[in-house]
Amino acid sequence: MKKLFLSCSVFFVLNSCFYSSPIRTIPLKRIWYTVDWNKRNEEAAKILQDLIRIKSVRSNELEVALYLQKLLRKEGIPSKIYASKKHPTRANLVAVLEPRRPYINKGIILGNHVDVVEADASEWSVPPFEGRIVNSRIYGRGALDMKGLAVMQLMAFLELKRSEVPIDRQVMFLSLADEESGSMHGARYMIREHADLFKDYEWMLNEGGVATKDVGIPGATIFNIQYAEKGNLWLKLKAKGASGHGSVPVAEYSALNLIRFYEKVLEFDTSIRITDETRTYFYQLGSVASFPTSFFLKNASNPLIRPLLSGTLRKNKHLSAMTSNTKAITGIRTEEGEGYNVLAGETFGKLDIRILPGFDTLEYAEKIREIAKPFGIEVEIFDEIGPDLSPLEDELFQILANVSVSKIPKSVAAPFLSAGKTDNARFRRIGIRCYGLNPAILEAKDTETLHGKDENISLENLKLGSMILFETLYQTMDL
Ligand SMILES: [Zn+2]
């Protein structure tokens, strides 16, 4: 009895000490007119089919931009296409809705990318560039990533105009090129050459997170809103050593040195780190999980709970990436040699390191150099970009979370940290607060179609996403 009392007390103390949800419940303004979203969705589906049919595999964004420009023109919305002289087909499109009355608020950008990755038709059950509808789902490369989301944004954007909502801030529809291959012709080009376009904007809604159902927590629908991204540190390595004969190996030679160095790097900094923001992510998951998982998740940062949770986190590659600085060995190569019996004088390697917010990529590179020193390995930074983060205590983040969960009973919104990079990283660097959500509710098998085979979006999700984005924009207006 005493024991039970004690454990109950510990439970309540822990629960109350660490109770905190990152999402404030905010009253949503009533929308005073009705939109026939079923009808709008027929239009949305047709546009998405057209966009999928325009093959823009890491190229040809101009054709998409021209299509969108024509459509916007019909609605009386002017737009402009931007591309460098050298790469005129890698085009970006900008359209802006201007408030009718004088305004003081900074604007909001609906950011999307209209390039897609390759699709091997032989692996697909439907052709990847035909936009076919099968069982109320639109199939095709880009259906989710991210022509589908671009269409949701477009529907929301058009609805603001059509419904004559009295907007009090500028709203930009921004279609970017080249996101899938590093954004040289897209976000990076636009920010470098046309930064003025963005100076009156404070917010961006873009990709980065998705809503999931039955993923991780059975039965739960979770709107994973991306607020931060890890940093990238890509290192080029060169190990040197005496060349020699494979039959009489010396104690140290280049390939062996590199492997030993790799072992040391993998042993370095393996801690699971739960920041304030990640803690709130787990807390939200806990609020839709059943006991005892709910208890552990809600108290993730508690020093008594953390060791118990660490094992679970390490086993899941996504949760592990969210809570640790990861290091992946992405290359090992000796000089091209003739036979199996040569100790190469030089061995080359590659490391892909992803760093949590709060860490500095250059400082981290220095630590790796120190580990490399005893092995005589040269470490060169091939590319680096630091972590980036937008605040959770932000009106747009809170509105997006509240609007999203209002659509699905018992769903929850959670602040999501991406292991990978999107264009949000570029725009956060110029002071724009970016939040990433594709408000389509995906099951585990749907998430696998991203960059995979049979990518598709349900018509229901297309409608839901358009509604959520429109209502989010609506709520940001001081009506
Ligand atoms: Zn994407």
Coordinates of C-alpha atoms and ligand atoms in Angstrom, one line a residue:
M1 CA 0.0 0.0 0.0
K2 CA 2.8 2.4 1.0
K3 CA 4.6 1.5 -2.2
L4 CA 1.6 2.2 -4.3
F5 CA 1.0 5.5 -2.6
L6 CA 4.7 6.4 -3.2
S7 CA 4.6 5.6 -6.9
C8 CA 1.3 7.5 -7.3
S9 CA 2.8 10.5 -5.6
V10 CA 5.9 10.4 -7.8
F11 CA 3.6 10.1 -10.9
F12 CA 1.6 13.2 -10.0
V13 CA 4.6 15.2 -9.0
L14 CA 6.4 14.4 -12.2
N15 CA 3.3 15.0 -14.3
S16 CA 2.5 18.3 -12.8
C17 CA 6.1 19.6 -12.8
F18 CA 6.6 19.0 -16.4
Y19 CA 3.2 19.7 -17.8
S20 CA 3.3 22.0 -20.8
S21 CA 1.7 22.1 -24.2
P22 CA 3.3 24.3 -26.9
I23 CA -0.1 25.0 -28.4
R24 CA -2.3 27.6 -26.9
T25 CA -6.0 27.2 -27.6
I26 CA -7.0 30.4 -29.4
P27 CA -10.5 31.4 -30.3
L28 CA -11.0 31.1 -34.1
K29 CA -12.9 33.8 -35.8
R30 CA -16.1 32.8 -37.5
I31 CA -16.1 32.8 -41.3
W32 CA -19.1 34.7 -42.4
Y33 CA -19.8 33.2 -45.7
T34 CA -19.8 29.7 -47.1
V35 CA -17.4 28.2 -49.7
D36 CA -18.5 25.2 -51.7
W37 CA -15.3 23.3 -51.1
N38 CA -16.6 20.2 -53.0
K39 CA -16.9 22.3 -56.1
R40 CA -13.6 24.0 -55.5
N41 CA -12.0 20.6 -55.1
E42 CA -13.1 19.5 -58.6
E43 CA -11.2 22.5 -59.8
A44 CA -8.2 21.7 -57.6
A45 CA -8.1 18.1 -58.8
K46 CA -8.0 19.3 -62.4
I47 CA -5.2 21.7 -61.8
L48 CA -3.2 19.1 -60.0
Q49 CA -3.7 16.6 -62.8
D50 CA -2.4 19.3 -65.2
L51 CA 0.6 20.1 -63.1
I52 CA 1.6 16.4 -62.8
R53 CA 1.4 16.2 -66.6
I54 CA 3.9 18.9 -66.9
K55 CA 7.1 16.9 -66.4
S56 CA 9.3 19.1 -64.3
V57 CA 11.9 16.6 -63.1
R58 CA 14.7 18.9 -61.8
S59 CA 14.0 21.1 -64.8
N60 CA 11.3 22.8 -66.9
E61 CA 9.7 24.8 -64.1
L62 CA 9.0 27.6 -66.7
E63 CA 6.2 25.5 -68.2
V64 CA 4.6 25.2 -64.8
A65 CA 5.0 28.9 -64.1
L66 CA 3.4 29.8 -67.5
Y67 CA 0.5 27.5 -66.7
L68 CA 0.0 29.1 -63.3
Q69 CA 0.4 32.6 -64.8
K70 CA -2.4 32.0 -67.3
L71 CA -4.6 30.7 -64.5
L72 CA -3.9 33.6 -62.2
R73 CA -4.5 36.1 -65.1
K74 CA -8.0 34.7 -65.6
E75 CA -8.7 35.5 -61.9
G76 CA -7.4 39.1 -62.4
I77 CA -4.2 38.4 -60.4
P78 CA -1.0 39.7 -62.0
S79 CA 2.2 37.6 -61.6
K80 CA 5.8 37.8 -62.6
I81 CA 8.3 35.1 -63.7
Y82 CA 11.9 35.3 -62.5
A83 CA 14.8 33.2 -63.9
S84 CA 18.4 33.9 -64.6
K85 CA 19.5 34.7 -68.1
K86 CA 21.7 31.6 -68.1
H87 CA 18.9 29.2 -67.0
P88 CA 15.7 30.7 -68.4
T89 CA 13.7 27.4 -67.9
R90 CA 14.5 27.2 -64.2
A91 CA 11.7 29.7 -63.5
N92 CA 10.1 31.1 -60.3
L93 CA 6.7 32.7 -60.2
V94 CA 5.5 35.5 -57.8
A95 CA 1.9 36.7 -57.5
V96 CA 0.8 39.1 -54.8
L97 CA -2.7 39.9 -53.4
E98 CA -2.6 43.5 -52.2
P99 CA -4.8 44.8 -49.4
R100 CA -7.4 47.3 -50.6
R101 CA -6.9 49.6 -47.6
P102 CA -3.7 51.0 -46.2
Y103 CA -2.1 48.4 -44.0
I104 CA 0.7 48.1 -41.4
N105 CA 1.0 44.3 -41.1
K106 CA 3.8 42.5 -42.8
G107 CA 2.9 39.9 -45.3
I108 CA 2.6 36.2 -45.5
I109 CA 4.2 34.0 -48.2
L110 CA 2.7 30.7 -49.5
G111 CA 6.0 29.1 -50.6
N112 CA 6.1 26.0 -52.8
H113 CA 8.4 24.3 -55.2
V114 CA 7.3 22.9 -58.5
D115 CA 10.2 20.7 -59.5
V116 CA 9.9 17.0 -58.7
V117 CA 12.3 14.0 -58.5
E118 CA 12.6 11.2 -61.0
A119 CA 10.0 8.4 -61.3
D120 CA 10.8 5.0 -62.8
A121 CA 7.6 4.2 -64.7
S122 CA 8.4 0.4 -64.6
E123 CA 8.1 0.4 -60.8
W124 CA 4.8 2.3 -60.7
S125 CA 1.3 0.7 -61.0
V126 CA 0.1 3.8 -62.9
P127 CA 2.0 6.1 -65.2
P128 CA 3.8 8.7 -63.0
F129 CA 3.2 11.7 -65.3
E130 CA -0.5 11.3 -66.3
G131 CA -2.3 12.5 -63.2
R132 CA -4.7 9.6 -63.2
I133 CA -7.5 9.3 -60.7
V134 CA -7.9 5.9 -59.3
N135 CA -10.2 5.2 -56.3
S136 CA -10.6 8.9 -55.5
R137 CA -6.8 9.4 -55.4
I138 CA -4.7 11.4 -57.8
Y139 CA -1.5 9.5 -58.8
G140 CA 1.6 11.1 -60.1
R141 CA 5.1 12.4 -59.2
G142 CA 4.6 15.5 -57.2
A143 CA 1.1 14.6 -55.9
L144 CA 2.4 15.1 -52.4
D145 CA 5.9 16.6 -52.8
M146 CA 4.8 19.2 -53.6
K147 CA 2.6 20.0 -56.5
G148 CA -0.3 18.8 -54.3
L149 CA 0.5 21.3 -51.6
A150 CA 1.1 24.0 -54.2
V151 CA -2.4 23.5 -55.4
M152 CA -3.8 23.6 -51.9
Q153 CA -2.0 26.9 -51.5
L154 CA -3.3 28.2 -54.8
M155 CA -6.9 27.3 -53.9
A156 CA -6.5 29.2 -50.6
F157 CA -4.9 32.1 -52.4
L158 CA -7.7 32.3 -55.0
E159 CA -10.4 32.0 -52.4
L160 CA -9.1 35.1 -50.6
K161 CA -9.6 36.9 -53.9
R162 CA -12.8 35.3 -54.9
S163 CA -14.5 35.8 -51.5
E164 CA -13.3 39.3 -51.3
V165 CA -11.9 38.8 -47.8
P166 CA -10.8 42.3 -46.6
I167 CA -7.1 41.3 -46.2
D168 CA -4.9 43.6 -44.2
R169 CA -1.5 42.2 -45.2
Q170 CA 0.0 41.2 -48.5
V171 CA -0.2 37.6 -49.4
M172 CA 2.3 36.2 -51.9
F173 CA 2.0 33.0 -53.8
L174 CA 5.6 31.9 -54.6
S175 CA 6.4 29.0 -56.8
L176 CA 10.1 28.1 -56.7
A177 CA 12.3 26.0 -58.9
D178 CA 15.1 23.6 -58.1
E179 CA 14.3 22.7 -54.5
E180 CA 15.1 19.0 -55.0
S181 CA 18.6 19.7 -56.2
G182 CA 19.8 22.4 -53.8
S183 CA 17.7 25.5 -54.7
M184 CA 20.5 27.2 -56.8
H185 CA 18.0 28.3 -59.4
G186 CA 15.1 28.7 -56.9
A187 CA 15.2 30.0 -53.3
R188 CA 18.9 30.8 -53.4
Y189 CA 18.6 32.7 -56.7
M190 CA 15.5 34.6 -55.6
I191 CA 17.0 35.6 -52.2
R192 CA 20.3 36.6 -53.8
E193 CA 19.0 38.5 -56.8
H194 CA 15.5 39.6 -55.8
A195 CA 15.7 40.0 -52.0
D196 CA 13.6 43.2 -52.2
L197 CA 10.6 41.2 -53.0
F198 CA 10.5 39.6 -49.6
K199 CA 11.4 42.6 -47.3
D200 CA 7.8 43.3 -46.4
Y201 CA 7.0 39.8 -45.4
E202 CA 7.3 38.2 -41.9
W203 CA 5.8 34.7 -42.4
M204 CA 6.0 31.8 -44.8
L205 CA 3.9 28.7 -45.0
N206 CA 5.7 25.9 -46.9
E207 CA 6.4 22.2 -46.8
G208 CA 8.5 20.4 -44.2
G209 CA 5.9 18.5 -42.1
V210 CA 2.9 16.3 -42.8
A211 CA -0.1 15.1 -40.9
T212 CA 0.0 11.5 -40.0
K213 CA -2.5 8.9 -38.9
D214 CA -1.7 5.7 -37.2
V215 CA 2.1 6.4 -37.5
G216 CA 3.9 5.7 -34.3
I217 CA 0.9 6.1 -32.1
P218 CA -2.1 3.8 -33.0
G219 CA -5.2 5.7 -33.9
A220 CA -3.8 9.2 -33.5
T221 CA -3.9 11.9 -36.1
I222 CA -0.9 14.3 -35.6
F223 CA -0.3 17.5 -37.5
N224 CA 3.5 17.7 -37.5
I225 CA 4.3 21.3 -38.1
Q226 CA 7.9 21.9 -39.0
Y227 CA 9.4 24.9 -37.1
A228 CA 13.1 23.9 -37.3
E229 CA 15.6 22.0 -39.4
K230 CA 18.9 20.4 -38.4
G231 CA 22.1 21.8 -39.8
N232 CA 24.2 20.0 -42.5
L233 CA 27.9 19.4 -42.3
W234 CA 29.3 17.5 -45.3
L235 CA 33.0 16.6 -44.9
K236 CA 35.5 15.4 -47.4
L237 CA 38.2 13.2 -46.0
K238 CA 41.6 12.1 -47.1
A239 CA 43.7 9.5 -45.3
K240 CA 47.4 9.1 -46.2
G241 CA 49.8 6.3 -45.5
A242 CA 52.7 4.4 -46.9
S243 CA 51.6 2.2 -49.9
G244 CA 52.8 -1.3 -49.8
H245 CA 52.1 -5.0 -50.4
G246 CA 48.9 -6.6 -49.1
S247 CA 50.7 -9.7 -48.1
V248 CA 52.8 -7.9 -45.5
P249 CA 50.6 -5.1 -44.1
V250 CA 52.1 -2.5 -41.8
A251 CA 50.5 -1.4 -38.6
E252 CA 49.1 1.8 -40.2
Y253 CA 48.0 2.4 -43.8
S254 CA 45.5 4.8 -45.3
A255 CA 42.4 2.6 -45.6
L256 CA 42.8 1.3 -42.1
N257 CA 43.4 4.8 -40.7
L258 CA 40.2 6.0 -42.2
I259 CA 38.2 3.1 -40.8
R260 CA 39.6 3.6 -37.3
F261 CA 38.8 7.3 -37.6
Y262 CA 35.2 6.4 -38.6
E263 CA 34.9 4.2 -35.6
K264 CA 36.0 7.1 -33.3
V265 CA 33.6 9.5 -35.0
L266 CA 30.7 7.2 -34.5
E267 CA 31.6 6.8 -30.8
F268 CA 31.8 10.6 -30.4
D269 CA 28.8 12.6 -29.1
T270 CA 26.1 9.9 -29.1
S271 CA 23.9 11.5 -26.5
I272 CA 20.2 11.7 -26.9
R273 CA 19.4 15.4 -26.4
I274 CA 15.9 16.6 -25.7
T275 CA 15.6 20.4 -26.1
D276 CA 12.7 22.5 -24.9
E277 CA 11.1 22.3 -28.3
T278 CA 11.5 18.5 -28.7
R279 CA 10.2 18.1 -25.3
T280 CA 7.0 19.8 -26.4
Y281 CA 6.8 17.6 -29.4
F282 CA 6.9 14.5 -27.2
Y283 CA 4.4 16.1 -24.9
Q284 CA 1.9 16.5 -27.7
L285 CA 2.4 12.9 -28.8
G286 CA 1.9 11.9 -25.2
S287 CA -1.4 13.6 -25.2
V288 CA -2.9 11.2 -27.8
A289 CA -1.1 8.1 -26.7
S290 CA -2.4 5.6 -24.1
F291 CA -0.8 4.9 -20.7
P292 CA 2.0 4.2 -20.0
T293 CA 3.5 5.5 -23.3
S294 CA 1.6 8.8 -22.7
F295 CA 3.3 9.2 -19.3
F296 CA 6.8 8.6 -20.7
L297 CA 6.3 10.9 -23.6
K298 CA 4.8 13.7 -21.6
N299 CA 7.8 13.6 -19.2
A300 CA 10.5 13.1 -21.8
S301 CA 12.9 15.6 -20.4
N302 CA 12.6 14.4 -16.8
P303 CA 16.0 13.1 -15.7
L304 CA 14.4 10.0 -14.3
I305 CA 12.4 9.2 -17.4
R306 CA 15.0 10.1 -20.0
P307 CA 17.1 7.0 -19.6
L308 CA 14.0 4.8 -20.0
L309 CA 13.0 6.6 -23.1
S310 CA 16.5 6.8 -24.7
G311 CA 16.4 3.1 -25.8
T312 CA 13.1 3.6 -27.6
L313 CA 14.4 6.8 -29.3
R314 CA 17.6 5.1 -30.5
K315 CA 15.6 2.3 -32.1
N316 CA 13.5 4.6 -34.2
K317 CA 15.6 6.3 -36.9
H318 CA 13.3 9.4 -37.1
L319 CA 13.1 10.0 -33.4
S320 CA 16.8 9.3 -33.1
A321 CA 17.6 11.9 -35.8
M322 CA 15.3 14.4 -33.9
T323 CA 17.2 14.0 -30.7
S324 CA 20.9 13.5 -31.6
N325 CA 23.7 14.8 -33.8
T326 CA 23.8 12.1 -36.4
K327 CA 26.9 11.0 -38.5
A328 CA 26.5 8.9 -41.6
I329 CA 29.5 7.4 -43.5
T330 CA 28.6 8.1 -47.1
G331 CA 31.9 7.2 -48.7
I332 CA 35.1 5.2 -48.6
R333 CA 37.3 4.8 -51.6
T334 CA 40.9 3.9 -52.2
E335 CA 42.9 5.0 -55.3
E336 CA 42.0 2.9 -58.3
G337 CA 44.4 0.0 -57.9
E338 CA 45.2 -3.0 -60.1
G339 CA 44.7 -5.8 -57.6
Y340 CA 43.6 -6.9 -54.2
N341 CA 47.2 -7.0 -53.0
V342 CA 48.0 -3.2 -52.8
L343 CA 47.9 -1.0 -49.7
A344 CA 46.8 2.3 -51.3
G345 CA 48.7 5.4 -50.4
E346 CA 45.5 7.5 -50.2
T347 CA 42.0 6.7 -49.1
F348 CA 39.1 9.1 -49.5
G349 CA 36.0 9.3 -47.4
K350 CA 32.7 11.3 -47.0
L351 CA 30.7 12.1 -43.9
D352 CA 27.2 13.5 -43.7
I353 CA 26.7 15.0 -40.3
R354 CA 23.4 16.5 -39.2
I355 CA 23.4 18.9 -36.3
L356 CA 20.7 19.9 -33.8
P357 CA 19.6 23.5 -33.2
G358 CA 21.8 25.0 -30.6
F359 CA 25.0 23.6 -32.1
D360 CA 27.4 25.4 -34.5
T361 CA 28.4 23.5 -37.6
L362 CA 31.9 25.1 -37.8
E363 CA 32.6 24.4 -34.2
Y364 CA 31.5 20.8 -34.8
A365 CA 33.8 20.5 -37.8
E366 CA 36.7 21.6 -35.5
K367 CA 35.9 18.8 -33.1
I368 CA 35.9 16.3 -36.0
R369 CA 39.3 17.6 -37.1
E370 CA 40.7 17.0 -33.6
I371 CA 39.5 13.4 -33.8
A372 CA 41.1 13.1 -37.2
K373 CA 44.5 14.5 -36.2
P374 CA 46.0 11.3 -34.6
F375 CA 45.0 9.4 -37.7
G376 CA 46.7 11.9 -40.0
I377 CA 43.4 12.5 -41.9
E378 CA 42.7 15.7 -43.7
V379 CA 39.2 17.1 -43.2
E380 CA 37.8 19.5 -45.7
I381 CA 34.3 21.1 -45.4
F382 CA 32.5 20.4 -48.7
D383 CA 29.3 22.1 -47.7
E384 CA 27.8 23.4 -44.5
I385 CA 24.6 25.2 -43.4
G386 CA 23.7 25.7 -39.8
P387 CA 20.5 24.6 -38.1
D388 CA 17.5 27.0 -38.3
L389 CA 14.5 27.6 -36.2
S390 CA 11.3 29.7 -36.0
P391 CA 9.7 30.3 -32.6
L392 CA 6.7 28.3 -31.4
E393 CA 5.3 31.2 -29.5
D394 CA 4.2 32.7 -32.8
E395 CA 0.8 33.7 -34.0
L396 CA 0.9 31.9 -37.3
F397 CA 2.2 28.7 -35.8
Q398 CA -0.5 28.8 -33.2
I399 CA -3.2 29.6 -35.7
L400 CA -2.1 26.9 -38.1
A401 CA -2.1 24.4 -35.2
N402 CA -5.5 25.4 -34.0
V403 CA -7.2 25.5 -37.4
S404 CA -5.7 22.1 -38.3
V405 CA -6.9 20.3 -35.2
S406 CA -10.3 21.9 -35.5
K407 CA -10.9 19.9 -38.6
I408 CA -10.2 16.4 -37.1
P409 CA -11.7 15.4 -33.8
K410 CA -9.2 14.3 -31.2
S411 CA -6.2 15.2 -33.4
V412 CA -3.2 17.0 -32.1
A413 CA -0.6 19.4 -33.5
A414 CA 3.0 19.0 -32.7
P415 CA 6.1 21.1 -33.4
F416 CA 8.3 19.1 -35.7
L417 CA 12.1 19.3 -36.2
S418 CA 13.2 18.1 -39.7
A419 CA 16.3 16.0 -40.1
G420 CA 16.5 17.2 -43.8
K421 CA 16.6 20.6 -45.4
T422 CA 13.8 22.5 -47.3
D423 CA 13.7 26.0 -48.7
N424 CA 12.5 27.1 -45.2
A425 CA 16.2 27.1 -44.2
R426 CA 16.9 29.8 -46.8
F427 CA 14.0 32.0 -45.8
R428 CA 14.6 31.7 -42.1
R429 CA 18.0 33.1 -42.8
I430 CA 16.5 36.4 -44.1
G431 CA 14.3 36.8 -41.0
I432 CA 11.1 35.2 -42.2
R433 CA 9.4 32.9 -39.7
C434 CA 8.6 29.7 -41.7
Y435 CA 6.3 26.9 -40.7
G436 CA 6.0 23.7 -42.8
L437 CA 2.9 21.6 -43.1
N438 CA 1.4 19.6 -45.9
P439 CA -2.0 19.3 -44.3
A440 CA -2.8 16.0 -46.0
I441 CA -3.4 13.1 -43.5
L442 CA -1.0 10.3 -44.5
E443 CA -0.8 6.8 -43.2
A444 CA 2.6 5.0 -43.1
K445 CA 2.2 3.5 -46.5
D446 CA 1.5 7.0 -48.0
T447 CA 4.6 8.5 -46.5
E448 CA 6.7 5.9 -48.3
T449 CA 5.4 7.2 -51.7
L450 CA 7.3 10.5 -51.1
H451 CA 10.2 10.3 -53.6
G452 CA 9.1 6.6 -54.0
K453 CA 6.7 4.7 -56.3
D454 CA 3.0 5.3 -56.7
E455 CA 3.0 8.8 -55.1
N456 CA -0.6 9.9 -54.7
I457 CA -3.0 12.2 -52.8
S458 CA -6.6 11.5 -51.9
L459 CA -9.2 14.0 -53.2
E460 CA -10.3 14.2 -49.6
N461 CA -6.9 15.3 -48.5
L462 CA -6.6 17.8 -51.3
K463 CA -9.9 19.4 -50.1
L464 CA -8.9 19.3 -46.4
G465 CA -5.5 21.0 -47.1
S466 CA -7.1 23.8 -49.2
M467 CA -9.6 24.5 -46.4
I468 CA -7.0 24.5 -43.6
L469 CA -4.7 26.8 -45.5
F470 CA -7.5 29.2 -46.5
E471 CA -8.8 29.3 -42.9
T472 CA -5.3 29.8 -41.6
L473 CA -4.8 32.8 -43.9
Y474 CA -8.3 34.1 -42.9
Q475 CA -7.4 33.9 -39.2
T476 CA -4.2 35.9 -39.7
M477 CA -6.2 38.9 -41.0
D478 CA -7.2 41.4 -38.4
L479 CA -10.8 41.4 -39.6
Ligands
ZN1 ZN 9.5 19.0 -51.4

